[in-house]
Amino acid sequence: LARAGLLDARRCTIHWEDEVAFREAFPRIAVTPDLFVVDGRRFTCSGGTGTLDLMLRFVRERGGELLCREVADQFMLDRLRPADHLQRSGAAELFSGAAPSVVRAVQIMERDRGQPAPVEAIAQSIGVSLRQLERQFRNALGVAPKAHQNILRIKRVRDLLRQTNLPVIEIAAACGFSSTSHLARSYRKHFGVSPKEERRRQTPAPAAQVKKR
C-alpha cells in the first residue's frame, strides 16, 4: 500500500517488529503504534489478534453492539479493544510496581532510544536527583538507568540491522554511537556477535542446486 502511494496523507499501523523498517522506508507516512487504523477507505492492522478487533469494529458498525458481543463470544474474547489500544504493554504496565519516576524515565528512554538524553538530564526533567533515580532503578529493574538505556539503544540497532539495508556506519550514527568500532564492541558484548555477523544471519542462504540425472 505504501509503495503504491495509497497511504500518502493517511494514518496507518504495522506490527511493532516492522515499524523501524517501515519508518526508514516511508518517512513521510504517519505510522502509529495503534492496534489498527481506519482512515477513510484505508484499513491497516498490526496483525495477530488485532485482526479480530478490526473485524469486530466492522461487525459493530454493520450489525450493532449485540451482534458484536455474540461474535466476540464465539472467539472467546473477554474484552473489545479500541483502535488506539497500543500493541505493546507500556512502561506503566510493565513496571507497575516501580516508583513513578522509574516509569517516567523508562518512557523517555523508549521514546528517545535512538539519540538518548543523558541520564542526569532525564532525572532533572522528572524532578529527582540522579542518585535517587539510580537507586530506584536498581530496586525495580536490577540495573542502573544508564545500563537500561544502553539495552534499549542496542536493541534499536538490532532492529535496524534486521529490518533495513542501512550501512552499519549510518546505523551507528543514528543510534548515538561514536563509531562503528564502538558499536561493534557494545553489540558483541550484548548479543555475542558483531553487527556484520548479525546481518549475515538475516540473509537467506541461496537455494541448493539439484543436479539432474
mmCIF file of C-alpha atoms in Angstrom:
data_model
loop_
_atom_site.group_PDB
_atom_site.id
_atom_site.type_symbol
_atom_site.label_atom_id
_atom_site.label_comp_id
_atom_site.label_asym_id
_atom_site.label_seq_id
_atom_site.Cartn_x
_atom_site.Cartn_y
_atom_site.Cartn_z
ATOM 1 C CA LEU A 1 0.000 0.000 0.000
ATOM 2 C CA ALA A 2 2.776 2.423 0.903
ATOM 3 C CA ARG A 3 4.813 1.699 -2.236
ATOM 4 C CA ALA A 4 1.696 2.153 -4.368
ATOM 5 C CA GLY A 5 1.139 5.586 -2.839
ATOM 6 C CA LEU A 6 -2.163 4.545 -1.287
ATOM 7 C CA LEU A 7 -1.109 5.627 2.205
ATOM 8 C CA ASP A 8 0.023 9.122 1.250
ATOM 9 C CA ALA A 9 -1.543 11.677 3.629
ATOM 10 C CA ARG A 10 -3.073 8.788 5.605
ATOM 11 C CA ARG A 11 -2.533 7.334 9.062
ATOM 12 C CA CYS A 12 -1.628 3.652 9.273
ATOM 13 C CA THR A 13 -0.204 0.989 11.534
ATOM 14 C CA ILE A 14 2.063 -2.027 11.189
ATOM 15 C CA HIS A 15 3.340 -4.765 13.502
ATOM 16 C CA TRP A 16 5.765 -3.304 16.019
ATOM 17 C CA GLU A 17 8.594 -5.575 14.820
ATOM 18 C CA ASP A 18 8.398 -3.977 11.363
ATOM 19 C CA GLU A 19 7.846 -0.383 12.454
ATOM 20 C CA VAL A 20 11.513 0.625 12.355
ATOM 21 C CA ALA A 21 11.976 -0.590 8.788
ATOM 22 C CA PHE A 22 8.696 0.978 7.702
ATOM 23 C CA ARG A 23 9.644 4.383 9.114
ATOM 24 C CA GLU A 24 13.013 4.232 7.387
ATOM 25 C CA ALA A 25 11.447 3.292 4.045
ATOM 26 C CA PHE A 26 8.496 5.702 4.233
ATOM 27 C CA PRO A 27 9.451 8.632 6.484
ATOM 28 C CA ARG A 28 6.580 10.815 5.250
ATOM 29 C CA ILE A 29 3.820 8.363 6.156
ATOM 30 C CA ALA A 30 2.232 8.746 9.596
ATOM 31 C CA VAL A 31 2.624 5.301 11.156
ATOM 32 C CA THR A 32 1.187 4.818 14.651
ATOM 33 C CA PRO A 33 1.648 2.176 17.374
ATOM 34 C CA ASP A 34 -2.129 1.603 17.365
ATOM 35 C CA LEU A 35 -3.695 -1.841 17.174
ATOM 36 C CA PHE A 36 -5.488 -0.939 13.960
ATOM 37 C CA VAL A 37 -6.280 2.193 11.989
ATOM 38 C CA VAL A 38 -9.327 3.050 9.893
ATOM 39 C CA ASP A 39 -8.609 6.162 7.841
ATOM 40 C CA GLY A 40 -11.294 6.705 5.249
ATOM 41 C CA ARG A 41 -11.193 3.726 2.900
ATOM 42 C CA ARG A 42 -7.766 2.630 4.129
ATOM 43 C CA PHE A 43 -7.742 -0.115 6.756
ATOM 44 C CA THR A 44 -4.431 -1.224 8.298
ATOM 45 C CA CYS A 45 -3.877 -3.643 11.151
ATOM 46 C CA SER A 46 -0.906 -4.676 13.240
ATOM 47 C CA GLY A 47 -1.772 -8.352 12.800
ATOM 48 C CA GLY A 48 -2.173 -11.167 15.303
ATOM 49 C CA THR A 49 -5.280 -10.895 17.432
ATOM 50 C CA GLY A 50 -5.586 -7.285 16.303
ATOM 51 C CA THR A 51 -7.299 -8.588 13.172
ATOM 52 C CA LEU A 52 -10.180 -9.760 15.345
ATOM 53 C CA ASP A 53 -10.519 -6.318 16.911
ATOM 54 C CA LEU A 54 -10.617 -4.716 13.468
ATOM 55 C CA MET A 55 -13.190 -7.247 12.255
ATOM 56 C CA LEU A 56 -15.372 -6.685 15.336
ATOM 57 C CA ARG A 57 -15.389 -2.964 14.667
ATOM 58 C CA PHE A 58 -16.883 -3.644 11.241
ATOM 59 C CA VAL A 59 -19.374 -6.086 12.771
ATOM 60 C CA ARG A 60 -20.477 -3.467 15.309
ATOM 61 C CA GLU A 61 -20.868 -0.799 12.629
ATOM 62 C CA ARG A 62 -22.994 -3.054 10.433
ATOM 63 C CA GLY A 63 -24.814 -5.300 12.907
ATOM 64 C CA GLY A 64 -24.893 -3.419 16.180
ATOM 65 C CA GLU A 65 -23.487 -3.932 19.664
ATOM 66 C CA LEU A 66 -25.387 -7.144 20.462
ATOM 67 C CA LEU A 67 -24.187 -8.972 17.356
ATOM 68 C CA CYS A 68 -20.653 -7.715 18.001
ATOM 69 C CA ARG A 69 -20.715 -9.203 21.515
ATOM 70 C CA GLU A 70 -22.078 -12.506 20.218
ATOM 71 C CA VAL A 71 -19.292 -12.780 17.649
ATOM 72 C CA ALA A 72 -16.715 -11.867 20.302
ATOM 73 C CA ASP A 73 -18.074 -14.680 22.487
ATOM 74 C CA GLN A 74 -17.569 -17.123 19.615
ATOM 75 C CA PHE A 75 -13.892 -16.167 19.587
ATOM 76 C CA MET A 76 -13.787 -16.249 23.416
ATOM 77 C CA LEU A 77 -12.679 -12.621 23.633
ATOM 78 C CA ASP A 78 -13.313 -11.218 27.068
ATOM 79 C CA ARG A 79 -12.927 -7.597 26.002
ATOM 80 C CA LEU A 80 -13.119 -5.487 22.869
ATOM 81 C CA ARG A 81 -10.041 -3.372 22.305
ATOM 82 C CA PRO A 82 -10.358 0.041 20.630
ATOM 83 C CA ALA A 83 -8.314 1.081 17.606
ATOM 84 C CA ASP A 84 -5.896 3.196 19.654
ATOM 85 C CA HIS A 85 -5.068 0.361 22.038
ATOM 86 C CA LEU A 86 -1.269 0.103 21.989
ATOM 87 C CA GLN A 87 0.246 -3.050 20.511
ATOM 88 C CA ARG A 88 2.767 -3.457 23.292
ATOM 89 C CA SER A 89 2.497 -3.008 27.041
ATOM 90 C CA GLY A 90 3.681 0.440 28.023
ATOM 91 C CA ALA A 91 6.177 1.211 30.745
ATOM 92 C CA ALA A 92 3.352 1.948 33.192
ATOM 93 C CA GLU A 93 2.035 -1.619 32.793
ATOM 94 C CA LEU A 94 5.399 -3.388 32.654
ATOM 95 C CA PHE A 95 6.763 -1.622 35.720
ATOM 96 C CA SER A 96 3.518 -1.094 37.637
ATOM 97 C CA GLY A 97 5.216 -1.806 40.966
ATOM 98 C CA ALA A 98 8.064 0.631 40.360
ATOM 99 C CA ALA A 99 8.315 4.219 41.528
ATOM 100 C CA PRO A 100 6.554 6.723 39.230
ATOM 101 C CA SER A 101 9.898 8.338 38.437
ATOM 102 C CA VAL A 102 11.207 4.999 37.071
ATOM 103 C CA VAL A 103 8.146 4.592 34.838
ATOM 104 C CA ARG A 104 8.519 8.137 33.537
ATOM 105 C CA ALA A 105 12.257 7.717 32.933
ATOM 106 C CA VAL A 106 11.687 4.470 31.008
ATOM 107 C CA GLN A 107 9.041 6.186 28.871
ATOM 108 C CA ILE A 108 11.518 8.935 27.990
ATOM 109 C CA MET A 109 14.226 6.386 27.195
ATOM 110 C CA GLU A 110 11.906 4.346 24.961
ATOM 111 C CA ARG A 111 10.841 7.467 23.094
ATOM 112 C CA ASP A 112 14.404 8.658 22.538
ATOM 113 C CA ARG A 113 16.294 5.363 22.292
ATOM 114 C CA GLY A 114 17.918 6.393 19.014
ATOM 115 C CA GLN A 115 19.580 9.500 20.428
ATOM 116 C CA PRO A 116 19.278 9.109 24.216
ATOM 117 C CA ALA A 117 19.456 12.076 26.541
ATOM 118 C CA PRO A 118 21.997 11.990 29.395
ATOM 119 C CA VAL A 119 20.590 10.232 32.460
ATOM 120 C CA GLU A 120 21.324 13.354 34.502
ATOM 121 C CA ALA A 121 19.054 15.374 32.208
ATOM 122 C CA ILE A 122 16.308 12.746 32.439
ATOM 123 C CA ALA A 123 16.472 12.775 36.233
ATOM 124 C CA GLN A 124 16.287 16.575 36.261
ATOM 125 C CA SER A 125 13.331 16.631 33.876
ATOM 126 C CA ILE A 126 11.260 14.360 36.134
ATOM 127 C CA GLY A 127 12.255 16.146 39.335
ATOM 128 C CA VAL A 128 14.504 13.634 41.109
ATOM 129 C CA SER A 129 18.213 13.505 41.826
ATOM 130 C CA LEU A 130 20.498 11.262 39.801
ATOM 131 C CA ARG A 131 21.388 9.254 42.889
ATOM 132 C CA GLN A 132 17.714 8.761 43.758
ATOM 133 C CA LEU A 133 16.879 7.627 40.219
ATOM 134 C CA GLU A 134 19.784 5.183 40.184
ATOM 135 C CA ARG A 135 18.665 3.674 43.482
ATOM 136 C CA GLN A 136 15.062 3.346 42.270
ATOM 137 C CA PHE A 137 16.174 1.718 39.006
ATOM 138 C CA ARG A 138 18.290 -0.849 40.796
ATOM 139 C CA ASN A 139 15.418 -1.679 43.134
ATOM 140 C CA ALA A 140 12.901 -2.037 40.284
ATOM 141 C CA LEU A 141 14.958 -3.405 37.381
ATOM 142 C CA GLY A 142 18.200 -4.588 38.924
ATOM 143 C CA VAL A 143 20.309 -2.323 36.694
ATOM 144 C CA ALA A 144 21.388 1.312 36.616
ATOM 145 C CA PRO A 145 19.470 3.784 34.404
ATOM 146 C CA LYS A 146 22.408 4.082 32.004
ATOM 147 C CA ALA A 147 22.566 0.304 31.572
ATOM 148 C CA HIS A 148 18.844 0.106 30.775
ATOM 149 C CA GLN A 149 19.206 2.980 28.327
ATOM 150 C CA ASN A 150 22.053 1.168 26.568
ATOM 151 C CA ILE A 151 19.954 -2.007 26.307
ATOM 152 C CA LEU A 152 17.179 -0.072 24.556
ATOM 153 C CA ARG A 153 19.676 1.557 22.237
ATOM 154 C CA ILE A 154 21.412 -1.679 21.258
ATOM 155 C CA LYS A 155 18.025 -3.309 20.603
ATOM 156 C CA ARG A 156 17.230 -0.489 18.212
ATOM 157 C CA VAL A 157 20.496 -1.259 16.417
ATOM 158 C CA ARG A 158 19.387 -4.888 16.098
ATOM 159 C CA ASP A 159 16.036 -3.784 14.642
ATOM 160 C CA LEU A 160 17.789 -1.634 12.038
ATOM 161 C CA LEU A 161 20.242 -4.400 11.149
ATOM 162 C CA ARG A 162 17.450 -6.913 10.685
ATOM 163 C CA GLN A 163 14.879 -4.725 9.002
ATOM 164 C CA THR A 164 16.831 -2.293 6.822
ATOM 165 C CA ASN A 165 19.742 -2.217 4.399
ATOM 166 C CA LEU A 166 21.297 0.837 6.040
ATOM 167 C CA PRO A 167 25.110 0.691 6.227
ATOM 168 C CA VAL A 168 26.424 -0.101 9.696
ATOM 169 C CA ILE A 169 28.121 3.300 9.860
ATOM 170 C CA GLU A 170 24.748 5.033 9.370
ATOM 171 C CA ILE A 171 23.099 2.838 11.986
ATOM 172 C CA ALA A 172 25.866 3.689 14.442
ATOM 173 C CA ALA A 173 25.294 7.412 13.895
ATOM 174 C CA ALA A 174 21.505 7.083 14.075
ATOM 175 C CA CYS A 175 21.735 5.299 17.432
ATOM 176 C CA GLY A 176 24.232 7.614 19.063
ATOM 177 C CA PHE A 177 27.425 5.529 18.799
ATOM 178 C CA SER A 178 30.627 7.456 18.211
ATOM 179 C CA SER A 179 32.000 4.939 15.695
ATOM 180 C CA THR A 180 31.361 1.553 14.130
ATOM 181 C CA SER A 181 34.033 0.030 16.369
ATOM 182 C CA HIS A 182 32.239 1.404 19.445
ATOM 183 C CA LEU A 183 29.002 -0.087 18.137
ATOM 184 C CA ALA A 184 30.655 -3.429 17.348
ATOM 185 C CA ARG A 185 32.094 -3.743 20.870
ATOM 186 C CA SER A 186 28.765 -2.939 22.502
ATOM 187 C CA TYR A 187 26.823 -5.203 20.171
ATOM 188 C CA ARG A 188 29.108 -8.180 20.634
ATOM 189 C CA LYS A 189 29.050 -7.725 24.404
ATOM 190 C CA HIS A 190 25.250 -7.793 24.446
ATOM 191 C CA PHE A 191 24.402 -10.325 21.704
ATOM 192 C CA GLY A 192 27.618 -12.315 21.294
ATOM 193 C CA VAL A 193 28.037 -11.474 17.592
ATOM 194 C CA SER A 194 29.187 -8.456 15.612
ATOM 195 C CA PRO A 195 26.727 -6.243 13.691
ATOM 196 C CA LYS A 196 28.022 -7.660 10.392
ATOM 197 C CA GLU A 197 27.540 -11.218 11.632
ATOM 198 C CA GLU A 198 24.009 -10.316 12.750
ATOM 199 C CA ARG A 199 23.171 -9.014 9.311
ATOM 200 C CA ARG A 200 24.633 -12.071 7.598
ATOM 201 C CA ARG A 201 22.437 -14.296 9.748
ATOM 202 C CA GLN A 202 19.386 -12.466 8.407
ATOM 203 C CA THR A 203 20.371 -13.053 4.775
ATOM 204 C CA PRO A 204 18.790 -16.252 3.451
ATOM 205 C CA ALA A 205 21.194 -18.818 2.044
ATOM 206 C CA PRO A 206 20.910 -19.466 -1.690
ATOM 207 C CA ALA A 207 18.744 -22.403 -2.668
ATOM 208 C CA ALA A 208 20.647 -25.632 -3.143
ATOM 209 C CA GLN A 209 21.141 -26.652 -6.711
ATOM 210 C CA VAL A 210 19.751 -30.097 -7.509
ATOM 211 C CA LYS A 211 21.702 -31.936 -10.167
ATOM 212 C CA LYS A 212 19.635 -33.560 -12.843
ATOM 213 C CA ARG A 213 20.376 -37.180 -13.559
#
